[in-house]
Amino acid sequence: MHIPDSFIPMGQAIVYWVIALPFIFMSLKWARKELDDMKVPILAALAAGIFAIQALNIPIGMGTSGHMVGAVLVSIIFGSPMAGVLVLTLVLLVQGFVFGDGGITTMGANILNMGVISGFTGYYLFVALKNKTGIKAASFVGAWIGLLISALTCAVEMSIAGTFPLVAGLATMGLYHLIIGFIGEGLITAIVITAIEKSRPDLLDSSVTNAKGVRA
Amino acid sequence: MSVAASSNMNMKFLYAGIAIALLIAIAAPFLASPDPDGLESAAGSIVEESKLAGMEESAPFVESPMPDYSIEGQGKMGEVAAVVAGTILVLGISFVLGKAAKKN
């Protein structure tokens, strides 16, 4: 879902940067407040893992592929969508500047879509669901729908940019990411969260585990 | 649990995380689907051909040193090197930024 430079006119690309910047600053503020010597290694390992897994495109049929985004996974582990914004910002910076994956002018839009929108929607959906469905199902649904909503937002941005027609863009992006979100985002997120909950529940933020009584 | 023991466990988590990330990075160039991603596929199917050709021809705003996760003329090994380098770079930046940002 990395938007290249040519997909959004410069003026609009700047608007998305302006919207994304406060979230980037808030994520740095979160890091200042929440990170300590125990959490920094976890954050760094997660960021590296998400960069690597984003290079692994999974075929989804129809001549299309997709990869995990990871903002929801990071947000759930740290108990804040700001963690997802921070990690995705770092990953997208390296992808954009070093590998030409996603444009520099459109990086604001990419951070907004994959970091902020996917992270916030997915994390709060997870929070809303976890007491009713348990951590496994809630992380699956949160990650799946978080990715889908961010793809639909991307389609709206493409329509404002005049790149995609609105309805066709929503339908196509929606269909592809419904599938990518299910496999790449939902399943992987649920598997990783479940594995961490089983082996190292202390790594998960207490707001996540308390609901299930793991720490009680 | 003492802080030191817990910190030691988190360093183990770091090493395990790095090992998994590097394994994925090495495997990615061989396993990754060459099919375009959702956004590119959507562009290919709903954007007029002439407009799409124009968009694809326009150069990126900034030229990147390793475009498309590859090193020119180095084939698959270049791709592995590129993804591994990126993984280590992200790891380093996150670690340094995290250490710099954390509360004292």
PDB file of C-alpha atoms in Angstrom:
ATOM      1  CA  MET A   1       0.000   0.000   0.000  1.00  0.00           C
ATOM      2  CA  HIS A   2       3.083   2.255  -0.266  1.00  0.00           C
ATOM      3  CA  ILE A   3       2.032   5.264  -2.355  1.00  0.00           C
ATOM      4  CA  PRO A   4       4.719   6.370  -4.851  1.00  0.00           C
ATOM      5  CA  ASP A   5       5.432  10.081  -5.446  1.00  0.00           C
ATOM      6  CA  SER A   6       3.556  10.203  -8.751  1.00  0.00           C
ATOM      7  CA  PHE A   7       0.208   9.093  -7.266  1.00  0.00           C
ATOM      8  CA  ILE A   8      -0.565  12.275  -5.262  1.00  0.00           C
ATOM      9  CA  PRO A   9      -0.066  15.908  -6.396  1.00  0.00           C
ATOM     10  CA  MET A  10       2.519  17.818  -4.339  1.00  0.00           C
ATOM     11  CA  GLY A  11      -0.005  20.165  -2.648  1.00  0.00           C
ATOM     12  CA  GLN A  12      -2.111  17.291  -1.336  1.00  0.00           C
ATOM     13  CA  ALA A  13       0.978  15.295  -0.359  1.00  0.00           C
ATOM     14  CA  ILE A  14       2.011  18.234   1.867  1.00  0.00           C
ATOM     15  CA  VAL A  15      -1.458  18.289   3.474  1.00  0.00           C
ATOM     16  CA  TYR A  16      -1.038  14.611   4.466  1.00  0.00           C
ATOM     17  CA  TRP A  17       2.418  15.387   5.878  1.00  0.00           C
ATOM     18  CA  VAL A  18       0.865  18.194   7.949  1.00  0.00           C
ATOM     19  CA  ILE A  19      -1.777  15.778   9.298  1.00  0.00           C
ATOM     20  CA  ALA A  20       0.807  13.054   9.989  1.00  0.00           C
ATOM     21  CA  LEU A  21       3.367  15.252  11.775  1.00  0.00           C
ATOM     22  CA  PRO A  22       1.422  15.782  15.039  1.00  0.00           C
ATOM     23  CA  PHE A  23       1.005  12.004  15.316  1.00  0.00           C
ATOM     24  CA  ILE A  24       4.745  11.510  14.759  1.00  0.00           C
ATOM     25  CA  PHE A  25       5.474  14.046  17.505  1.00  0.00           C
ATOM     26  CA  MET A  26       2.953  12.391  19.825  1.00  0.00           C
ATOM     27  CA  SER A  27       4.585   9.013  19.152  1.00  0.00           C
ATOM     28  CA  LEU A  28       7.971  10.461  20.141  1.00  0.00           C
ATOM     29  CA  LYS A  29       6.360  11.882  23.277  1.00  0.00           C
ATOM     30  CA  TRP A  30       4.955   8.414  23.984  1.00  0.00           C
ATOM     31  CA  ALA A  31       8.456   6.955  23.570  1.00  0.00           C
ATOM     32  CA  ARG A  32       9.837   9.484  26.057  1.00  0.00           C
ATOM     33  CA  LYS A  33       7.190   8.640  28.604  1.00  0.00           C
ATOM     34  CA  GLU A  34       6.849   4.877  28.189  1.00  0.00           C
ATOM     35  CA  LEU A  35      10.138   3.442  26.973  1.00  0.00           C
ATOM     36  CA  ASP A  36      12.706   2.121  29.410  1.00  0.00           C
ATOM     37  CA  ASP A  37      15.717  -0.173  29.235  1.00  0.00           C
ATOM     38  CA  MET A  38      13.414  -3.192  29.098  1.00  0.00           C
ATOM     39  CA  LYS A  39      11.168  -1.962  26.316  1.00  0.00           C
ATOM     40  CA  VAL A  40      13.745  -0.456  23.929  1.00  0.00           C
ATOM     41  CA  PRO A  41      15.131  -3.864  22.807  1.00  0.00           C
ATOM     42  CA  ILE A  42      11.592  -5.152  22.215  1.00  0.00           C
ATOM     43  CA  LEU A  43      10.721  -2.083  20.149  1.00  0.00           C
ATOM     44  CA  ALA A  44      13.910  -2.380  18.071  1.00  0.00           C
ATOM     45  CA  ALA A  45      13.472  -6.124  17.443  1.00  0.00           C
ATOM     46  CA  LEU A  46       9.837  -5.587  16.433  1.00  0.00           C
ATOM     47  CA  ALA A  47      10.736  -2.739  14.061  1.00  0.00           C
ATOM     48  CA  ALA A  48      13.428  -4.878  12.398  1.00  0.00           C
ATOM     49  CA  GLY A  49      11.035  -7.837  12.120  1.00  0.00           C
ATOM     50  CA  ILE A  50       8.316  -5.678  10.596  1.00  0.00           C
ATOM     51  CA  PHE A  51      10.736  -4.235   8.040  1.00  0.00           C
ATOM     52  CA  ALA A  52      11.790  -7.751   7.034  1.00  0.00           C
ATOM     53  CA  ILE A  53       8.273  -9.165   6.857  1.00  0.00           C
ATOM     54  CA  GLN A  54       7.102  -6.209   4.757  1.00  0.00           C
ATOM     55  CA  ALA A  55       9.599  -7.355   2.109  1.00  0.00           C
ATOM     56  CA  LEU A  56       7.806 -10.714   1.972  1.00  0.00           C
ATOM     57  CA  ASN A  57       4.854 -10.285  -0.375  1.00  0.00           C
ATOM     58  CA  ILE A  58       2.274 -13.069  -0.196  1.00  0.00           C
ATOM     59  CA  PRO A  59       0.363 -13.878  -3.422  1.00  0.00           C
ATOM     60  CA  ILE A  60      -3.398 -13.440  -2.938  1.00  0.00           C
ATOM     61  CA  GLY A  61      -4.597 -14.424  -6.433  1.00  0.00           C
ATOM     62  CA  MET A  62      -5.899 -12.127  -9.202  1.00  0.00           C
ATOM     63  CA  GLY A  63      -2.273 -11.308 -10.056  1.00  0.00           C
ATOM     64  CA  THR A  64      -1.941  -9.426  -6.785  1.00  0.00           C
ATOM     65  CA  SER A  65       0.183  -9.740  -3.671  1.00  0.00           C
ATOM     66  CA  GLY A  66       0.261  -8.137  -0.261  1.00  0.00           C
ATOM     67  CA  HIS A  67       2.356  -7.951   2.849  1.00  0.00           C
ATOM     68  CA  MET A  68       1.845  -7.378   6.526  1.00  0.00           C
ATOM     69  CA  VAL A  69       1.874  -3.787   7.848  1.00  0.00           C
ATOM     70  CA  GLY A  70       2.325  -4.499  11.563  1.00  0.00           C
ATOM     71  CA  ALA A  71       1.042  -1.325  13.229  1.00  0.00           C
ATOM     72  CA  VAL A  72      -1.724  -3.175  15.073  1.00  0.00           C
ATOM     73  CA  LEU A  73       0.662  -5.878  16.297  1.00  0.00           C
ATOM     74  CA  VAL A  74       3.061  -3.293  17.760  1.00  0.00           C
ATOM     75  CA  SER A  75       0.188  -1.256  19.247  1.00  0.00           C
ATOM     76  CA  ILE A  76      -1.269  -4.294  21.026  1.00  0.00           C
ATOM     77  CA  ILE A  77       2.092  -5.376  22.460  1.00  0.00           C
ATOM     78  CA  PHE A  78       2.817  -1.890  23.835  1.00  0.00           C
ATOM     79  CA  GLY A  79      -0.778  -1.076  24.742  1.00  0.00           C
ATOM     80  CA  SER A  80      -0.819   2.127  22.697  1.00  0.00           C
ATOM     81  CA  PRO A  81      -1.444   2.996  19.040  1.00  0.00           C
ATOM     82  CA  MET A  82       1.410   5.508  19.396  1.00  0.00           C
ATOM     83  CA  ALA A  83       3.863   2.603  19.407  1.00  0.00           C
ATOM     84  CA  GLY A  84       2.497   1.506  16.041  1.00  0.00           C
ATOM     85  CA  VAL A  85       2.837   5.034  14.659  1.00  0.00           C
ATOM     86  CA  LEU A  86       6.453   5.245  15.885  1.00  0.00           C
ATOM     87  CA  VAL A  87       7.541   1.888  14.445  1.00  0.00           C
ATOM     88  CA  LEU A  88       5.773   2.432  11.105  1.00  0.00           C
ATOM     89  CA  THR A  89       7.312   5.911  10.812  1.00  0.00           C
ATOM     90  CA  LEU A  90      10.805   4.449  11.276  1.00  0.00           C
ATOM     91  CA  VAL A  91      10.151   1.580   8.859  1.00  0.00           C
ATOM     92  CA  LEU A  92       8.635   3.888   6.215  1.00  0.00           C
ATOM     93  CA  LEU A  93      11.534   6.358   6.525  1.00  0.00           C
ATOM     94  CA  VAL A  94      14.058   3.635   5.706  1.00  0.00           C
ATOM     95  CA  GLN A  95      11.833   2.133   2.982  1.00  0.00           C
ATOM     96  CA  GLY A  96      11.307   5.521   1.328  1.00  0.00           C
ATOM     97  CA  PHE A  97      14.785   6.975   1.538  1.00  0.00           C
ATOM     98  CA  VAL A  98      16.913   3.847   1.059  1.00  0.00           C
ATOM     99  CA  PHE A  99      14.764   1.559  -1.084  1.00  0.00           C
ATOM    100  CA  GLY A 100      12.426   3.820  -3.052  1.00  0.00           C
ATOM    101  CA  ASP A 101       9.410   1.947  -1.592  1.00  0.00           C
ATOM    102  CA  GLY A 102       6.800   4.691  -1.210  1.00  0.00           C
ATOM    103  CA  GLY A 103       7.651   8.241  -2.198  1.00  0.00           C
ATOM    104  CA  ILE A 104       9.238  10.933  -0.058  1.00  0.00           C
ATOM    105  CA  THR A 105       6.505  13.474  -0.848  1.00  0.00           C
ATOM    106  CA  THR A 106       3.836  10.830  -0.146  1.00  0.00           C
ATOM    107  CA  MET A 107       5.492   9.545   3.022  1.00  0.00           C
ATOM    108  CA  GLY A 108       3.127  11.655   5.134  1.00  0.00           C
ATOM    109  CA  ALA A 109       0.169   9.889   3.513  1.00  0.00           C
ATOM    110  CA  ASN A 110       1.828   6.495   3.947  1.00  0.00           C
ATOM    111  CA  ILE A 111       2.543   7.151   7.645  1.00  0.00           C
ATOM    112  CA  LEU A 112      -1.030   8.379   8.057  1.00  0.00           C
ATOM    113  CA  ASN A 113      -2.552   5.320   6.339  1.00  0.00           C
ATOM    114  CA  MET A 114      -0.377   2.473   7.598  1.00  0.00           C
ATOM    115  CA  GLY A 115       0.762   3.906  10.943  1.00  0.00           C
ATOM    116  CA  VAL A 116      -2.023   6.137  12.241  1.00  0.00           C
ATOM    117  CA  ILE A 117      -5.234   4.862  10.631  1.00  0.00           C
ATOM    118  CA  SER A 118      -4.407   1.162  10.631  1.00  0.00           C
ATOM    119  CA  GLY A 119      -2.848   1.373  14.113  1.00  0.00           C
ATOM    120  CA  PHE A 120      -5.621   3.403  15.767  1.00  0.00           C
ATOM    121  CA  THR A 121      -8.554   1.565  14.161  1.00  0.00           C
ATOM    122  CA  GLY A 122      -7.022  -1.833  14.749  1.00  0.00           C
ATOM    123  CA  TYR A 123      -5.905  -1.157  18.315  1.00  0.00           C
ATOM    124  CA  TYR A 124      -9.182   0.354  19.523  1.00  0.00           C
ATOM    125  CA  LEU A 125     -11.166  -2.375  17.815  1.00  0.00           C
ATOM    126  CA  PHE A 126      -8.958  -4.855  19.692  1.00  0.00           C
ATOM    127  CA  VAL A 127      -9.599  -3.022  22.979  1.00  0.00           C
ATOM    128  CA  ALA A 128     -13.355  -2.994  22.345  1.00  0.00           C
ATOM    129  CA  LEU A 129     -13.436  -6.710  21.550  1.00  0.00           C
ATOM    130  CA  LYS A 130     -10.892  -8.326  23.881  1.00  0.00           C
ATOM    131  CA  ASN A 131     -13.164  -8.775  26.900  1.00  0.00           C
ATOM    132  CA  LYS A 132     -15.911 -10.290  24.788  1.00  0.00           C
ATOM    133  CA  THR A 133     -13.936 -12.481  22.419  1.00  0.00           C
ATOM    134  CA  GLY A 134     -10.559 -12.977  24.084  1.00  0.00           C
ATOM    135  CA  ILE A 135      -7.174 -11.739  22.952  1.00  0.00           C
ATOM    136  CA  LYS A 136      -6.774 -14.149  20.027  1.00  0.00           C
ATOM    137  CA  ALA A 137      -9.957 -13.246  18.143  1.00  0.00           C
ATOM    138  CA  ALA A 138      -9.748  -9.561  19.073  1.00  0.00           C
ATOM    139  CA  SER A 139      -6.208  -9.223  17.716  1.00  0.00           C
ATOM    140  CA  PHE A 140      -7.218 -11.043  14.528  1.00  0.00           C
ATOM    141  CA  VAL A 141     -10.260  -8.847  13.879  1.00  0.00           C
ATOM    142  CA  GLY A 142      -8.486  -5.640  14.929  1.00  0.00           C
ATOM    143  CA  ALA A 143      -5.546  -6.242  12.595  1.00  0.00           C
ATOM    144  CA  TRP A 144      -7.768  -7.377   9.725  1.00  0.00           C
ATOM    145  CA  ILE A 145     -10.233  -4.471   9.876  1.00  0.00           C
ATOM    146  CA  GLY A 146      -7.468  -1.959  10.694  1.00  0.00           C
ATOM    147  CA  LEU A 147      -5.726  -2.829   7.436  1.00  0.00           C
ATOM    148  CA  LEU A 148      -8.979  -2.796   5.458  1.00  0.00           C
ATOM    149  CA  ILE A 149      -9.949   0.685   6.731  1.00  0.00           C
ATOM    150  CA  SER A 150      -6.501   2.071   5.919  1.00  0.00           C
ATOM    151  CA  ALA A 151      -6.769   0.655   2.362  1.00  0.00           C
ATOM    152  CA  LEU A 152     -10.185   2.277   1.939  1.00  0.00           C
ATOM    153  CA  THR A 153      -8.741   5.589   3.199  1.00  0.00           C
ATOM    154  CA  CYS A 154      -5.961   5.197   0.643  1.00  0.00           C
ATOM    155  CA  ALA A 155      -8.591   4.714  -2.082  1.00  0.00           C
ATOM    156  CA  VAL A 156     -10.330   7.954  -0.977  1.00  0.00           C
ATOM    157  CA  GLU A 157      -6.983   9.788  -1.087  1.00  0.00           C
ATOM    158  CA  MET A 158      -6.370   8.390  -4.579  1.00  0.00           C
ATOM    159  CA  SER A 159      -9.778   9.665  -5.621  1.00  0.00           C
ATOM    160  CA  ILE A 160      -9.114  13.172  -4.214  1.00  0.00           C
ATOM    161  CA  ALA A 161      -5.772  13.095  -6.044  1.00  0.00           C
ATOM    162  CA  GLY A 162      -7.594  12.271  -9.279  1.00  0.00           C
ATOM    163  CA  THR A 163      -5.573   9.069  -9.609  1.00  0.00           C
ATOM    164  CA  PHE A 164      -8.414   6.553  -9.059  1.00  0.00           C
ATOM    165  CA  PRO A 165     -12.131   6.925  -9.702  1.00  0.00           C
ATOM    166  CA  LEU A 166     -13.792   6.739  -6.246  1.00  0.00           C
ATOM    167  CA  VAL A 167     -16.128   3.744  -6.545  1.00  0.00           C
ATOM    168  CA  ALA A 168     -13.772   1.564  -8.593  1.00  0.00           C
ATOM    169  CA  GLY A 169     -10.896   2.508  -6.256  1.00  0.00           C
ATOM    170  CA  LEU A 170     -12.870   1.635  -3.113  1.00  0.00           C
ATOM    171  CA  ALA A 171     -14.090  -1.641  -4.610  1.00  0.00           C
ATOM    172  CA  THR A 172     -10.691  -2.776  -5.884  1.00  0.00           C
ATOM    173  CA  MET A 173      -8.618  -1.640  -2.893  1.00  0.00           C
ATOM    174  CA  GLY A 174     -11.313  -2.990  -0.565  1.00  0.00           C
ATOM    175  CA  LEU A 175     -11.396  -6.413  -2.214  1.00  0.00           C
ATOM    176  CA  TYR A 176      -7.616  -6.832  -2.353  1.00  0.00           C
ATOM    177  CA  HIS A 177      -7.061  -5.710   1.232  1.00  0.00           C
ATOM    178  CA  LEU A 178      -9.965  -7.715   2.582  1.00  0.00           C
ATOM    179  CA  ILE A 179      -7.865 -10.722   1.510  1.00  0.00           C
ATOM    180  CA  ILE A 180      -4.422  -9.283   2.391  1.00  0.00           C
ATOM    181  CA  GLY A 181      -5.770  -8.189   5.776  1.00  0.00           C
ATOM    182  CA  PHE A 182      -7.157 -11.633   6.518  1.00  0.00           C
ATOM    183  CA  ILE A 183      -3.986 -13.582   5.718  1.00  0.00           C
ATOM    184  CA  GLY A 184      -1.138 -11.107   6.091  1.00  0.00           C
ATOM    185  CA  GLU A 185      -2.406  -8.963   8.906  1.00  0.00           C
ATOM    186  CA  GLY A 186      -5.090 -10.782  10.884  1.00  0.00           C
ATOM    187  CA  LEU A 187      -3.644 -14.292  11.026  1.00  0.00           C
ATOM    188  CA  ILE A 188      -0.012 -13.249  11.577  1.00  0.00           C
ATOM    189  CA  THR A 189      -0.957 -10.725  14.275  1.00  0.00           C
ATOM    190  CA  ALA A 190      -3.150 -13.244  16.111  1.00  0.00           C
ATOM    191  CA  ILE A 191      -0.460 -15.948  15.922  1.00  0.00           C
ATOM    192  CA  VAL A 192       2.299 -13.650  17.217  1.00  0.00           C
ATOM    193  CA  ILE A 193       0.143 -12.161  20.008  1.00  0.00           C
ATOM    194  CA  THR A 194      -1.019 -15.633  21.098  1.00  0.00           C
ATOM    195  CA  ALA A 195       2.560 -16.949  21.061  1.00  0.00           C
ATOM    196  CA  ILE A 196       3.787 -14.022  23.186  1.00  0.00           C
ATOM    197  CA  GLU A 197       0.832 -14.347  25.558  1.00  0.00           C
ATOM    198  CA  LYS A 198       1.680 -18.030  26.087  1.00  0.00           C
ATOM    199  CA  SER A 199       5.475 -17.751  26.395  1.00  0.00           C
ATOM    200  CA  ARG A 200       6.170 -14.237  27.674  1.00  0.00           C
ATOM    201  CA  PRO A 201       2.944 -12.586  28.921  1.00  0.00           C
ATOM    202  CA  ASP A 202       5.132 -10.083  30.780  1.00  0.00           C
ATOM    203  CA  LEU A 203       6.084  -8.569  27.422  1.00  0.00           C
ATOM    204  CA  LEU A 204       2.510  -7.575  26.708  1.00  0.00           C
ATOM    205  CA  ASP A 205       1.297  -4.299  28.172  1.00  0.00           C
ATOM    206  CA  SER A 206      -0.666  -4.892  31.387  1.00  0.00           C
ATOM    207  CA  SER A 207      -3.737  -3.217  29.875  1.00  0.00           C
ATOM    208  CA  VAL A 208      -3.798  -6.067  27.377  1.00  0.00           C
ATOM    209  CA  THR A 209      -3.257  -8.987  29.718  1.00  0.00           C
ATOM    210  CA  ASN A 210      -5.258  -7.724  32.708  1.00  0.00           C
ATOM    211  CA  ALA A 211      -8.496  -8.316  30.885  1.00  0.00           C
ATOM    212  CA  LYS A 212      -7.757 -12.010  30.674  1.00  0.00           C
ATOM    213  CA  GLY A 213      -6.512 -12.214  34.225  1.00  0.00           C
ATOM    214  CA  VAL A 214      -3.059 -13.335  33.135  1.00  0.00           C
ATOM    215  CA  ARG A 215      -1.447 -10.997  35.619  1.00  0.00           C
ATOM    216  CA  ALA A 216      -4.103 -11.169  38.286  1.00  0.00           C
TER     217      ALA A 216
ATOM    218  CA  MET B   1      11.707 -10.893  39.300  1.00  0.00           C
ATOM    219  CA  SER B   2      14.756  -8.694  39.649  1.00  0.00           C
ATOM    220  CA  VAL B   3      15.296  -5.882  37.180  1.00  0.00           C
ATOM    221  CA  ALA B   4      18.624  -7.341  36.091  1.00  0.00           C
ATOM    222  CA  ALA B   5      17.183 -10.797  35.363  1.00  0.00           C
ATOM    223  CA  SER B   6      14.264  -9.315  33.482  1.00  0.00           C
ATOM    224  CA  SER B   7      16.571  -7.070  31.488  1.00  0.00           C
ATOM    225  CA  ASN B   8      18.650 -10.125  30.618  1.00  0.00           C
ATOM    226  CA  MET B   9      15.510 -11.889  29.381  1.00  0.00           C
ATOM    227  CA  ASN B  10      14.659  -8.909  27.227  1.00  0.00           C
ATOM    228  CA  MET B  11      18.114  -8.974  25.691  1.00  0.00           C
ATOM    229  CA  LYS B  12      17.395 -12.621  24.836  1.00  0.00           C
ATOM    230  CA  PHE B  13      14.136 -11.484  23.269  1.00  0.00           C
ATOM    231  CA  LEU B  14      16.138  -8.919  21.295  1.00  0.00           C
ATOM    232  CA  TYR B  15      18.544 -11.556  19.978  1.00  0.00           C
ATOM    233  CA  ALA B  16      15.690 -13.940  19.123  1.00  0.00           C
ATOM    234  CA  GLY B  17      13.866 -11.081  17.404  1.00  0.00           C
ATOM    235  CA  ILE B  18      16.954 -10.168  15.390  1.00  0.00           C
ATOM    236  CA  ALA B  19      17.510 -13.809  14.412  1.00  0.00           C
ATOM    237  CA  ILE B  20      13.904 -14.173  13.206  1.00  0.00           C
ATOM    238  CA  ALA B  21      14.043 -10.825  11.376  1.00  0.00           C
ATOM    239  CA  LEU B  22      17.279 -11.778   9.616  1.00  0.00           C
ATOM    240  CA  LEU B  23      15.921 -15.210   8.625  1.00  0.00           C
ATOM    241  CA  ILE B  24      12.855 -13.546   7.085  1.00  0.00           C
ATOM    242  CA  ALA B  25      15.113 -10.953   5.403  1.00  0.00           C
ATOM    243  CA  ILE B  26      17.291 -13.658   3.835  1.00  0.00           C
ATOM    244  CA  ALA B  27      14.290 -15.731   2.713  1.00  0.00           C
ATOM    245  CA  ALA B  28      12.197 -12.800   1.439  1.00  0.00           C
ATOM    246  CA  PRO B  29      13.898 -12.325  -1.957  1.00  0.00           C
ATOM    247  CA  PHE B  30      13.352 -16.028  -2.737  1.00  0.00           C
ATOM    248  CA  LEU B  31       9.827 -16.373  -1.330  1.00  0.00           C
ATOM    249  CA  ALA B  32       8.239 -12.991  -2.040  1.00  0.00           C
ATOM    250  CA  SER B  33       5.609 -12.915  -4.765  1.00  0.00           C
ATOM    251  CA  PRO B  34       6.634 -10.845  -7.801  1.00  0.00           C
ATOM    252  CA  ASP B  35       2.981  -9.853  -8.311  1.00  0.00           C
ATOM    253  CA  PRO B  36       2.247  -6.142  -7.806  1.00  0.00           C
ATOM    254  CA  ASP B  37       0.745  -5.177  -4.424  1.00  0.00           C
ATOM    255  CA  GLY B  38      -2.869  -4.148  -3.859  1.00  0.00           C
ATOM    256  CA  LEU B  39      -2.360  -0.468  -4.692  1.00  0.00           C
ATOM    257  CA  GLU B  40      -0.331  -1.158  -7.854  1.00  0.00           C
ATOM    258  CA  SER B  41      -2.786  -3.847  -8.975  1.00  0.00           C
ATOM    259  CA  ALA B  42      -5.671  -1.448  -8.430  1.00  0.00           C
ATOM    260  CA  ALA B  43      -3.826   1.194 -10.446  1.00  0.00           C
ATOM    261  CA  GLY B  44      -3.200  -1.327 -13.223  1.00  0.00           C
ATOM    262  CA  SER B  45      -6.851  -2.304 -13.458  1.00  0.00           C
ATOM    263  CA  ILE B  46      -8.666   1.030 -12.994  1.00  0.00           C
ATOM    264  CA  VAL B  47      -6.329   3.764 -14.242  1.00  0.00           C
ATOM    265  CA  GLU B  48      -6.301   4.532 -17.991  1.00  0.00           C
ATOM    266  CA  GLU B  49      -3.279   3.111 -19.725  1.00  0.00           C
ATOM    267  CA  SER B  50      -1.895   6.415 -21.026  1.00  0.00           C
ATOM    268  CA  LYS B  51      -2.174   8.059 -17.587  1.00  0.00           C
ATOM    269  CA  LEU B  52      -0.608   5.045 -15.854  1.00  0.00           C
ATOM    270  CA  ALA B  53       2.330   5.035 -18.284  1.00  0.00           C
ATOM    271  CA  GLY B  54       2.924   8.727 -17.491  1.00  0.00           C
ATOM    272  CA  MET B  55       2.808   8.056 -13.739  1.00  0.00           C
ATOM    273  CA  GLU B  56       5.182   5.123 -14.017  1.00  0.00           C
ATOM    274  CA  GLU B  57       7.665   7.094 -16.088  1.00  0.00           C
ATOM    275  CA  SER B  58       7.877   9.998 -13.659  1.00  0.00           C
ATOM    276  CA  ALA B  59      11.028   9.726 -11.581  1.00  0.00           C
ATOM    277  CA  PRO B  60      10.789   9.536  -7.781  1.00  0.00           C
ATOM    278  CA  PHE B  61      11.262  12.794  -5.877  1.00  0.00           C
ATOM    279  CA  VAL B  62      14.547  11.515  -4.435  1.00  0.00           C
ATOM    280  CA  GLU B  63      16.613   8.726  -6.030  1.00  0.00           C
ATOM    281  CA  SER B  64      17.201   5.931  -3.522  1.00  0.00           C
ATOM    282  CA  PRO B  65      20.502   4.051  -3.232  1.00  0.00           C
ATOM    283  CA  MET B  66      18.898   0.577  -3.437  1.00  0.00           C
ATOM    284  CA  PRO B  67      15.654   0.927  -5.418  1.00  0.00           C
ATOM    285  CA  ASP B  68      13.239  -2.038  -5.226  1.00  0.00           C
ATOM    286  CA  TYR B  69      15.278  -3.752  -2.504  1.00  0.00           C
ATOM    287  CA  SER B  70      18.049  -4.647  -4.932  1.00  0.00           C
ATOM    288  CA  ILE B  71      21.636  -3.751  -5.716  1.00  0.00           C
ATOM    289  CA  GLU B  72      22.210  -3.086  -9.403  1.00  0.00           C
ATOM    290  CA  GLY B  73      23.762  -6.036 -11.224  1.00  0.00           C
ATOM    291  CA  GLN B  74      23.945  -8.213  -8.104  1.00  0.00           C
ATOM    292  CA  GLY B  75      20.890 -10.410  -8.740  1.00  0.00           C
ATOM    293  CA  LYS B  76      19.320 -12.412  -5.897  1.00  0.00           C
ATOM    294  CA  MET B  77      22.343 -12.058  -3.616  1.00  0.00           C
ATOM    295  CA  GLY B  78      22.075  -8.288  -4.024  1.00  0.00           C
ATOM    296  CA  GLU B  79      18.412  -8.467  -2.992  1.00  0.00           C
ATOM    297  CA  VAL B  80      19.300 -10.523   0.084  1.00  0.00           C
ATOM    298  CA  ALA B  81      22.039  -8.018   0.964  1.00  0.00           C
ATOM    299  CA  ALA B  82      19.620  -5.106   0.482  1.00  0.00           C
ATOM    300  CA  VAL B  83      16.860  -6.524   2.700  1.00  0.00           C
ATOM    301  CA  VAL B  84      19.372  -7.626   5.355  1.00  0.00           C
ATOM    302  CA  ALA B  85      20.988  -4.159   5.284  1.00  0.00           C
ATOM    303  CA  GLY B  86      17.565  -2.528   5.646  1.00  0.00           C
ATOM    304  CA  THR B  87      16.641  -4.807   8.552  1.00  0.00           C
ATOM    305  CA  ILE B  88      19.868  -3.969  10.389  1.00  0.00           C
ATOM    306  CA  LEU B  89      19.414  -0.261   9.610  1.00  0.00           C
ATOM    307  CA  VAL B  90      15.849  -0.231  11.023  1.00  0.00           C
ATOM    308  CA  LEU B  91      17.073  -2.162  14.066  1.00  0.00           C
ATOM    309  CA  GLY B  92      19.891   0.322  14.669  1.00  0.00           C
ATOM    310  CA  ILE B  93      17.763   3.434  14.176  1.00  0.00           C
ATOM    311  CA  SER B  94      14.998   2.113  16.456  1.00  0.00           C
ATOM    312  CA  PHE B  95      17.456   1.092  19.147  1.00  0.00           C
ATOM    313  CA  VAL B  96      19.335   4.417  19.121  1.00  0.00           C
ATOM    314  CA  LEU B  97      16.123   6.463  18.957  1.00  0.00           C
ATOM    315  CA  GLY B  98      14.566   4.378  21.724  1.00  0.00           C
ATOM    316  CA  LYS B  99      17.623   4.783  23.949  1.00  0.00           C
ATOM    317  CA  ALA B 100      17.688   8.534  23.248  1.00  0.00           C
ATOM    318  CA  ALA B 101      13.965   9.008  23.881  1.00  0.00           C
ATOM    319  CA  LYS B 102      13.514   6.820  26.952  1.00  0.00           C
ATOM    320  CA  LYS B 103      12.969   8.298  30.366  1.00  0.00           C
ATOM    321  CA  ASN B 104      16.078   8.355  32.506  1.00  0.00           C
TER     322      ASN B 104
END
